[in-house]
Amino acid sequence: VGGGAALSETPPPLVSWLDGEITRCDLMDRGTAQVTPKELVDAMHRECGKVRGARTVFAEVVDVVLNENDEVVGVDVKHEKSNELERIEATHVVVAMGPWSVRAETWFEGLKVPMTGIKSVSLLFKANALVEKEPAALFCAEDENACHLEVYPRSTGEVYVCGCGGSEYVDSGRLMPGGDLDRADLVSTDESRVRAASASFLGLSKSVGTGGPEKTQTCMRPCSSDALPVMGRVPGFKGAYLQCAHNCWGILWAPVSGKAMAELICDGVATCAELAPFSPARFMKGKTKKGRKMGTRDVGEQW
């Protein structure tokens, strides 16, 4: 989808709720399905809760406990509400903390997790009857507001808008304990990007965009220095694993990533996916270079 004043010969948009100024609108495909992240995560969590002995703990991991042979024997946590400390016995630990997985560097000597957190704004608008009838996902060209919107109608009656541009790149030092963004609740929203993206979406869809978003939010996307996920055993430590750096594809890749890691832990090898390219060991061979570029390729704002 491209916004702007339409020419006289411009064909009408493919969905009726694109009732703003549209210069072009092309169909990519008809067979793509969508998931609503919270619905997927909640469903997976419910299934996990059925496993005997499973429990959910709302706490901050402060350390991974190792024995004299560098084998995992537990984790020390500080509970969210009481601030009480508890040691939870464990033989296997998977560090899957998004950009905050950099904390693993302090738990496993010699481990490097070169990570950049990318603060990205998103908006939620209320869907109208036209959107519910024609729930098309939109991928928009970059516009005069420095936005490159992606628009996803959801089955929950919302229209999710991302690609708001102007993402802030957060280095690992700020994500470590004591940094200004060492917790998810410290991540704030850039209101200038909210205004820019709201204006861009209003230009595309007056029927949905009028009145502004019902909710604004900001995620912290985890991006490794070579733009690949980090998945596998922590070299030199028995029972320690990393799973992080999936950038904006965490929801899409979560099921197969979880299955691959489960196979690795339970069977000793993953068979549903080849994990060698994603091994944490690749960062322990030499220095890595952080930043938003890998050579000439942008690995942050757009891929």
mmCIF file of C-alpha atoms in Angstrom:
data_model
loop_
_atom_site.group_PDB
_atom_site.id
_atom_site.type_symbol
_atom_site.label_atom_id
_atom_site.label_comp_id
_atom_site.label_asym_id
_atom_site.label_seq_id
_atom_site.Cartn_x
_atom_site.Cartn_y
_atom_site.Cartn_z
ATOM 1 C CA VAL A 1 0.000 0.000 0.000
ATOM 2 C CA GLY A 2 1.252 3.465 -0.883
ATOM 3 C CA GLY A 3 -0.294 6.603 0.573
ATOM 4 C CA GLY A 4 -0.687 10.025 -0.987
ATOM 5 C CA ALA A 5 -2.948 11.844 -3.406
ATOM 6 C CA ALA A 6 -4.332 9.321 -5.880
ATOM 7 C CA LEU A 7 -4.120 9.883 -9.610
ATOM 8 C CA SER A 8 -7.284 9.761 -11.663
ATOM 9 C CA GLU A 9 -6.341 6.394 -13.172
ATOM 10 C CA THR A 10 -5.473 4.807 -9.820
ATOM 11 C CA PRO A 11 -7.656 1.703 -9.237
ATOM 12 C CA PRO A 12 -9.734 1.624 -6.052
ATOM 13 C CA PRO A 13 -8.192 0.006 -2.954
ATOM 14 C CA LEU A 14 -8.677 -3.733 -2.546
ATOM 15 C CA VAL A 15 -10.399 -3.302 0.847
ATOM 16 C CA SER A 16 -13.116 -0.748 1.487
ATOM 17 C CA TRP A 17 -11.747 0.530 4.824
ATOM 18 C CA LEU A 18 -8.741 1.974 3.001
ATOM 19 C CA ASP A 19 -10.759 5.119 2.463
ATOM 20 C CA GLY A 20 -7.949 7.666 2.713
ATOM 21 C CA GLU A 21 -5.484 8.855 0.089
ATOM 22 C CA ILE A 22 -4.079 5.785 -1.663
ATOM 23 C CA THR A 23 -1.718 5.920 -4.653
ATOM 24 C CA ARG A 24 -1.374 2.171 -5.079
ATOM 25 C CA CYS A 25 -2.625 -1.051 -3.521
ATOM 26 C CA ASP A 26 -1.426 -4.469 -4.680
ATOM 27 C CA LEU A 27 -2.443 -7.935 -3.509
ATOM 28 C CA MET A 28 0.500 -10.009 -2.233
ATOM 29 C CA ASP A 29 -1.372 -13.271 -1.566
ATOM 30 C CA ARG A 30 -4.647 -14.696 -0.269
ATOM 31 C CA GLY A 31 -3.368 -17.659 1.703
ATOM 32 C CA THR A 32 -1.533 -16.095 4.644
ATOM 33 C CA ALA A 33 -2.872 -16.695 8.141
ATOM 34 C CA GLN A 34 -2.360 -14.501 11.204
ATOM 35 C CA VAL A 35 -2.124 -15.204 14.904
ATOM 36 C CA THR A 36 -2.864 -12.875 17.772
ATOM 37 C CA PRO A 37 0.242 -13.040 19.995
ATOM 38 C CA LYS A 38 -1.510 -12.985 23.371
ATOM 39 C CA GLU A 39 -3.969 -15.688 22.343
ATOM 40 C CA LEU A 40 -1.118 -17.931 21.195
ATOM 41 C CA VAL A 41 1.008 -17.319 24.284
ATOM 42 C CA ASP A 42 -1.919 -17.838 26.665
ATOM 43 C CA ALA A 43 -2.862 -21.100 24.940
ATOM 44 C CA MET A 44 0.704 -22.416 25.104
ATOM 45 C CA HIS A 45 0.961 -21.407 28.758
ATOM 46 C CA ARG A 46 -2.256 -23.248 29.590
ATOM 47 C CA GLU A 47 -0.908 -26.407 27.960
ATOM 48 C CA CYS A 48 2.392 -26.110 29.832
ATOM 49 C CA GLY A 49 0.468 -25.795 33.073
ATOM 50 C CA LYS A 50 -0.961 -29.283 32.546
ATOM 51 C CA VAL A 51 2.481 -30.866 32.896
ATOM 52 C CA ARG A 52 2.926 -32.527 36.281
ATOM 53 C CA GLY A 53 4.935 -30.326 38.634
ATOM 54 C CA ALA A 54 4.811 -27.247 36.413
ATOM 55 C CA ARG A 55 4.357 -23.844 38.043
ATOM 56 C CA THR A 56 4.629 -20.237 36.967
ATOM 57 C CA VAL A 57 6.854 -18.008 39.087
ATOM 58 C CA PHE A 58 6.730 -14.221 38.765
ATOM 59 C CA ALA A 59 10.238 -13.297 39.797
ATOM 60 C CA GLU A 60 13.568 -11.895 38.662
ATOM 61 C CA VAL A 61 16.419 -14.363 38.157
ATOM 62 C CA VAL A 62 19.424 -12.962 39.990
ATOM 63 C CA ASP A 63 21.824 -15.861 39.443
ATOM 64 C CA VAL A 64 22.222 -19.327 37.964
ATOM 65 C CA VAL A 65 23.667 -21.748 40.522
ATOM 66 C CA LEU A 66 26.500 -24.020 39.361
ATOM 67 C CA ASN A 67 28.420 -26.763 41.133
ATOM 68 C CA GLU A 68 32.201 -27.233 41.075
ATOM 69 C CA ASN A 69 31.918 -29.043 37.717
ATOM 70 C CA ASP A 70 30.051 -26.138 36.054
ATOM 71 C CA GLU A 71 26.806 -28.081 36.045
ATOM 72 C CA VAL A 72 23.516 -26.237 36.573
ATOM 73 C CA VAL A 73 21.941 -27.097 39.916
ATOM 74 C CA GLY A 74 19.427 -24.267 40.313
ATOM 75 C CA VAL A 75 18.469 -20.631 39.947
ATOM 76 C CA ASP A 76 18.195 -17.881 42.553
ATOM 77 C CA VAL A 77 15.145 -15.657 42.075
ATOM 78 C CA LYS A 78 13.663 -12.590 43.736
ATOM 79 C CA HIS A 79 9.883 -12.721 43.838
ATOM 80 C CA GLU A 80 8.064 -9.859 42.175
ATOM 81 C CA LYS A 81 5.603 -9.000 44.963
ATOM 82 C CA SER A 82 7.393 -9.982 48.156
ATOM 83 C CA ASN A 83 11.027 -9.376 47.070
ATOM 84 C CA GLU A 84 11.830 -12.602 48.881
ATOM 85 C CA LEU A 85 14.713 -14.697 47.577
ATOM 86 C CA GLU A 86 14.218 -18.343 46.653
ATOM 87 C CA ARG A 87 16.545 -20.974 45.256
ATOM 88 C CA ILE A 88 14.785 -23.234 42.774
ATOM 89 C CA GLU A 89 16.541 -26.506 42.105
ATOM 90 C CA ALA A 90 17.106 -27.265 38.437
ATOM 91 C CA THR A 91 19.263 -29.447 36.217
ATOM 92 C CA HIS A 92 18.480 -27.525 33.029
ATOM 93 C CA VAL A 93 18.058 -23.772 32.553
ATOM 94 C CA VAL A 94 17.020 -22.047 29.329
ATOM 95 C CA VAL A 95 17.747 -18.311 29.234
ATOM 96 C CA ALA A 96 14.956 -16.899 27.057
ATOM 97 C CA MET A 97 14.713 -13.293 28.237
ATOM 98 C CA GLY A 98 14.644 -11.368 24.991
ATOM 99 C CA PRO A 99 17.167 -8.505 24.994
ATOM 100 C CA TRP A 100 17.715 -9.022 28.724
ATOM 101 C CA SER A 101 19.346 -12.360 27.919
ATOM 102 C CA VAL A 102 22.602 -10.375 28.006
ATOM 103 C CA ARG A 103 22.497 -11.022 31.768
ATOM 104 C CA ALA A 104 23.683 -14.553 31.007
ATOM 105 C CA GLU A 105 27.155 -13.087 30.480
ATOM 106 C CA THR A 106 27.363 -12.594 34.252
ATOM 107 C CA TRP A 107 26.163 -16.134 35.011
ATOM 108 C CA PHE A 108 28.386 -18.129 32.655
ATOM 109 C CA GLU A 109 32.050 -17.150 32.555
ATOM 110 C CA GLY A 110 33.363 -16.531 29.041
ATOM 111 C CA LEU A 111 29.927 -16.308 27.430
ATOM 112 C CA LYS A 112 29.275 -13.390 25.103
ATOM 113 C CA VAL A 113 25.762 -12.373 24.072
ATOM 114 C CA PRO A 114 26.197 -9.318 21.825
ATOM 115 C CA MET A 115 22.703 -7.899 21.851
ATOM 116 C CA THR A 116 20.996 -4.659 20.891
ATOM 117 C CA GLY A 117 17.519 -3.867 22.151
ATOM 118 C CA ILE A 118 15.390 -2.020 19.613
ATOM 119 C CA LYS A 119 12.602 0.095 21.107
ATOM 120 C CA SER A 120 9.698 0.069 18.673
ATOM 121 C CA VAL A 121 6.346 1.820 19.047
ATOM 122 C CA SER A 122 3.055 0.159 18.101
ATOM 123 C CA LEU A 123 -0.572 1.286 18.185
ATOM 124 C CA LEU A 124 -3.939 -0.384 18.681
ATOM 125 C CA PHE A 125 -7.041 0.995 16.974
ATOM 126 C CA LYS A 126 -10.611 -0.237 17.333
ATOM 127 C CA ALA A 127 -11.726 -2.250 14.311
ATOM 128 C CA ASN A 128 -15.006 -1.343 12.630
ATOM 129 C CA ALA A 129 -17.440 -3.617 10.796
ATOM 130 C CA LEU A 130 -15.633 -3.146 7.488
ATOM 131 C CA VAL A 131 -12.338 -4.338 8.972
ATOM 132 C CA GLU A 132 -14.013 -7.380 10.508
ATOM 133 C CA LYS A 133 -15.490 -8.217 7.111
ATOM 134 C CA GLU A 134 -12.240 -7.612 5.218
ATOM 135 C CA PRO A 135 -9.379 -8.413 7.641
ATOM 136 C CA ALA A 136 -6.510 -7.774 5.246
ATOM 137 C CA ALA A 137 -2.969 -7.216 6.533
ATOM 138 C CA LEU A 138 -1.274 -4.194 4.981
ATOM 139 C CA PHE A 139 2.405 -3.582 4.281
ATOM 140 C CA CYS A 140 2.941 0.078 3.485
ATOM 141 C CA ALA A 141 5.635 2.041 1.718
ATOM 142 C CA GLU A 142 7.737 4.489 3.721
ATOM 143 C CA ASP A 143 6.010 7.857 3.899
ATOM 144 C CA GLU A 144 6.709 11.503 4.685
ATOM 145 C CA ASN A 145 6.407 10.777 8.433
ATOM 146 C CA ALA A 146 9.298 8.276 8.264
ATOM 147 C CA CYS A 147 6.807 5.478 8.914
ATOM 148 C CA HIS A 148 6.646 2.187 7.012
ATOM 149 C CA LEU A 149 3.433 0.939 8.548
ATOM 150 C CA GLU A 150 2.369 -2.665 8.892
ATOM 151 C CA VAL A 151 -1.307 -3.046 9.719
ATOM 152 C CA TYR A 152 -2.815 -6.229 11.160
ATOM 153 C CA PRO A 153 -6.522 -6.617 11.965
ATOM 154 C CA ARG A 154 -7.015 -9.062 14.837
ATOM 155 C CA SER A 155 -9.832 -11.411 15.740
ATOM 156 C CA THR A 156 -10.096 -9.577 19.067
ATOM 157 C CA GLY A 157 -11.600 -6.482 17.402
ATOM 158 C CA GLU A 158 -8.347 -4.540 17.262
ATOM 159 C CA VAL A 159 -6.191 -3.205 14.466
ATOM 160 C CA TYR A 160 -2.507 -3.483 15.353
ATOM 161 C CA VAL A 161 -0.176 -0.983 13.695
ATOM 162 C CA CYS A 162 3.620 -1.181 13.812
ATOM 163 C CA GLY A 163 6.447 0.067 11.605
ATOM 164 C CA CYS A 164 6.184 3.488 13.216
ATOM 165 C CA GLY A 165 9.832 4.337 12.513
ATOM 166 C CA GLY A 166 12.321 6.182 14.678
ATOM 167 C CA SER A 167 13.239 3.128 16.755
ATOM 168 C CA GLU A 168 15.823 3.694 19.487
ATOM 169 C CA TYR A 169 18.813 1.333 19.635
ATOM 170 C CA VAL A 170 19.692 0.300 23.185
ATOM 171 C CA ASP A 171 23.134 -1.158 23.908
ATOM 172 C CA SER A 172 23.651 -4.088 26.246
ATOM 173 C CA GLY A 173 25.049 -1.938 29.052
ATOM 174 C CA ARG A 174 21.689 -0.248 29.471
ATOM 175 C CA LEU A 175 19.979 -3.668 29.650
ATOM 176 C CA MET A 176 22.252 -5.033 32.367
ATOM 177 C CA PRO A 177 21.344 -4.739 36.083
ATOM 178 C CA GLY A 178 21.748 -1.122 37.088
ATOM 179 C CA GLY A 179 21.139 0.165 33.577
ATOM 180 C CA ASP A 180 18.345 2.618 32.854
ATOM 181 C CA LEU A 181 16.409 -0.058 30.925
ATOM 182 C CA ASP A 182 17.218 -3.159 32.950
ATOM 183 C CA ARG A 183 13.511 -4.060 33.322
ATOM 184 C CA ALA A 184 10.647 -4.236 30.848
ATOM 185 C CA ASP A 185 8.503 -1.846 32.911
ATOM 186 C CA LEU A 186 11.088 0.913 32.364
ATOM 187 C CA VAL A 187 10.543 0.910 28.593
ATOM 188 C CA SER A 188 8.694 4.120 27.682
ATOM 189 C CA THR A 189 6.866 5.160 24.513
ATOM 190 C CA ASP A 190 8.126 7.885 22.174
ATOM 191 C CA GLU A 191 5.056 10.093 21.782
ATOM 192 C CA SER A 192 6.493 11.767 18.674
ATOM 193 C CA ARG A 193 6.344 8.399 16.887
ATOM 194 C CA VAL A 194 2.799 7.850 18.147
ATOM 195 C CA ARG A 195 1.777 11.150 16.546
ATOM 196 C CA ALA A 196 3.632 10.379 13.318
ATOM 197 C CA ALA A 197 2.197 6.874 12.948
ATOM 198 C CA SER A 198 -1.312 8.013 13.881
ATOM 199 C CA ALA A 199 -1.161 10.663 11.165
ATOM 200 C CA SER A 200 0.125 8.154 8.623
ATOM 201 C CA PHE A 201 -2.597 5.630 9.403
ATOM 202 C CA LEU A 202 -5.303 8.299 9.368
ATOM 203 C CA GLY A 203 -4.147 9.205 5.877
ATOM 204 C CA LEU A 204 -4.741 5.628 4.768
ATOM 205 C CA SER A 205 -7.958 4.891 6.655
ATOM 206 C CA LYS A 206 -10.121 7.710 7.892
ATOM 207 C CA SER A 207 -12.874 5.328 9.020
ATOM 208 C CA VAL A 208 -10.527 3.481 11.405
ATOM 209 C CA GLY A 209 -7.865 6.092 12.154
ATOM 210 C CA THR A 210 -10.165 8.953 13.149
ATOM 211 C CA GLY A 211 -10.052 9.484 16.897
ATOM 212 C CA GLY A 212 -6.568 8.078 17.270
ATOM 213 C CA PRO A 213 -5.375 4.817 18.816
ATOM 214 C CA GLU A 214 -7.062 3.246 21.828
ATOM 215 C CA LYS A 215 -3.701 2.091 23.154
ATOM 216 C CA THR A 216 -0.030 2.851 22.535
ATOM 217 C CA GLN A 217 2.815 0.579 23.539
ATOM 218 C CA THR A 218 6.503 -0.104 22.997
ATOM 219 C CA CYS A 219 8.354 -3.382 22.705
ATOM 220 C CA MET A 220 12.092 -4.043 23.000
ATOM 221 C CA ARG A 221 13.095 -6.248 20.089
ATOM 222 C CA PRO A 222 16.184 -8.420 20.700
ATOM 223 C CA CYS A 223 18.700 -8.300 17.848
ATOM 224 C CA SER A 224 22.083 -10.043 17.891
ATOM 225 C CA SER A 225 25.123 -8.512 16.240
ATOM 226 C CA ASP A 226 24.899 -10.855 13.238
ATOM 227 C CA ALA A 227 21.087 -10.627 12.999
ATOM 228 C CA LEU A 228 20.565 -14.353 13.707
ATOM 229 C CA PRO A 229 18.791 -15.947 16.684
ATOM 230 C CA VAL A 230 20.903 -17.360 19.507
ATOM 231 C CA MET A 231 19.828 -20.925 20.282
ATOM 232 C CA GLY A 232 21.664 -23.854 21.803
ATOM 233 C CA ARG A 233 23.915 -25.056 24.600
ATOM 234 C CA VAL A 234 26.116 -22.651 26.514
ATOM 235 C CA PRO A 235 29.621 -24.026 25.812
ATOM 236 C CA GLY A 236 31.418 -25.349 28.851
ATOM 237 C CA PHE A 237 28.375 -25.593 31.105
ATOM 238 C CA LYS A 238 26.164 -28.642 31.515
ATOM 239 C CA GLY A 239 22.448 -27.971 31.572
ATOM 240 C CA ALA A 240 22.676 -24.343 30.386
ATOM 241 C CA TYR A 241 20.962 -23.145 27.199
ATOM 242 C CA LEU A 242 20.230 -19.861 25.410
ATOM 243 C CA GLN A 243 17.198 -19.018 23.275
ATOM 244 C CA CYS A 244 16.898 -15.372 22.288
ATOM 245 C CA ALA A 245 17.522 -12.698 19.600
ATOM 246 C CA HIS A 246 14.556 -13.501 17.356
ATOM 247 C CA ASN A 247 14.019 -9.769 16.652
ATOM 248 C CA CYS A 248 10.450 -9.094 15.447
ATOM 249 C CA TRP A 249 9.758 -12.734 14.562
ATOM 250 C CA GLY A 250 9.548 -14.081 18.099
ATOM 251 C CA ILE A 251 5.887 -15.074 17.837
ATOM 252 C CA LEU A 252 6.267 -16.567 14.361
ATOM 253 C CA TRP A 253 9.336 -18.613 15.269
ATOM 254 C CA ALA A 254 8.362 -19.461 18.851
ATOM 255 C CA PRO A 255 6.666 -22.843 18.237
ATOM 256 C CA VAL A 256 9.447 -24.359 16.140
ATOM 257 C CA SER A 257 12.142 -22.776 18.332
ATOM 258 C CA GLY A 258 10.547 -24.241 21.445
ATOM 259 C CA LYS A 259 10.250 -27.659 19.828
ATOM 260 C CA ALA A 260 13.872 -27.607 18.665
ATOM 261 C CA MET A 261 15.135 -26.654 22.116
ATOM 262 C CA ALA A 262 12.952 -29.316 23.751
ATOM 263 C CA GLU A 263 14.446 -31.923 21.410
ATOM 264 C CA LEU A 264 17.946 -30.687 22.194
ATOM 265 C CA ILE A 265 17.367 -30.921 25.946
ATOM 266 C CA CYS A 266 15.402 -34.190 26.027
ATOM 267 C CA ASP A 267 16.998 -36.117 23.160
ATOM 268 C CA GLY A 268 20.418 -34.505 22.934
ATOM 269 C CA VAL A 269 19.886 -33.266 19.385
ATOM 270 C CA ALA A 270 17.274 -31.173 17.547
ATOM 271 C CA THR A 271 15.773 -32.909 14.531
ATOM 272 C CA CYS A 272 13.053 -30.447 13.489
ATOM 273 C CA ALA A 273 15.573 -27.673 12.789
ATOM 274 C CA GLU A 274 19.320 -27.320 12.286
ATOM 275 C CA LEU A 275 20.588 -25.289 15.241
ATOM 276 C CA ALA A 276 24.310 -25.139 14.409
ATOM 277 C CA PRO A 277 24.133 -21.682 12.725
ATOM 278 C CA PHE A 278 22.501 -20.251 15.849
ATOM 279 C CA SER A 279 24.873 -21.666 18.460
ATOM 280 C CA PRO A 280 26.010 -19.299 21.235
ATOM 281 C CA ALA A 281 29.523 -20.638 20.602
ATOM 282 C CA ARG A 282 29.844 -18.437 17.512
ATOM 283 C CA PHE A 283 30.326 -15.383 19.715
ATOM 284 C CA MET A 284 33.065 -16.964 21.782
ATOM 285 C CA LYS A 285 35.606 -17.235 18.942
ATOM 286 C CA GLY A 286 36.496 -13.569 18.804
ATOM 287 C CA LYS A 287 35.179 -10.084 19.217
ATOM 288 C CA THR A 288 31.847 -9.158 17.725
ATOM 289 C CA LYS A 289 30.797 -5.770 16.490
ATOM 290 C CA LYS A 290 27.566 -4.317 17.810
ATOM 291 C CA GLY A 291 25.411 -1.950 15.866
ATOM 292 C CA ARG A 292 22.482 -1.622 13.533
ATOM 293 C CA LYS A 293 24.439 -2.711 10.451
ATOM 294 C CA MET A 294 25.890 -6.061 9.437
ATOM 295 C CA GLY A 295 28.192 -4.995 6.614
ATOM 296 C CA THR A 296 25.882 -2.854 4.527
ATOM 297 C CA ARG A 297 22.685 -4.609 5.598
ATOM 298 C CA ASP A 298 20.391 -2.969 8.121
ATOM 299 C CA VAL A 299 19.545 -5.465 10.872
ATOM 300 C CA GLY A 300 17.390 -3.249 13.045
ATOM 301 C CA GLU A 301 14.668 -0.998 11.686
ATOM 302 C CA GLN A 302 14.005 -2.978 8.500
ATOM 303 C CA TRP A 303 15.480 -6.222 7.185
#
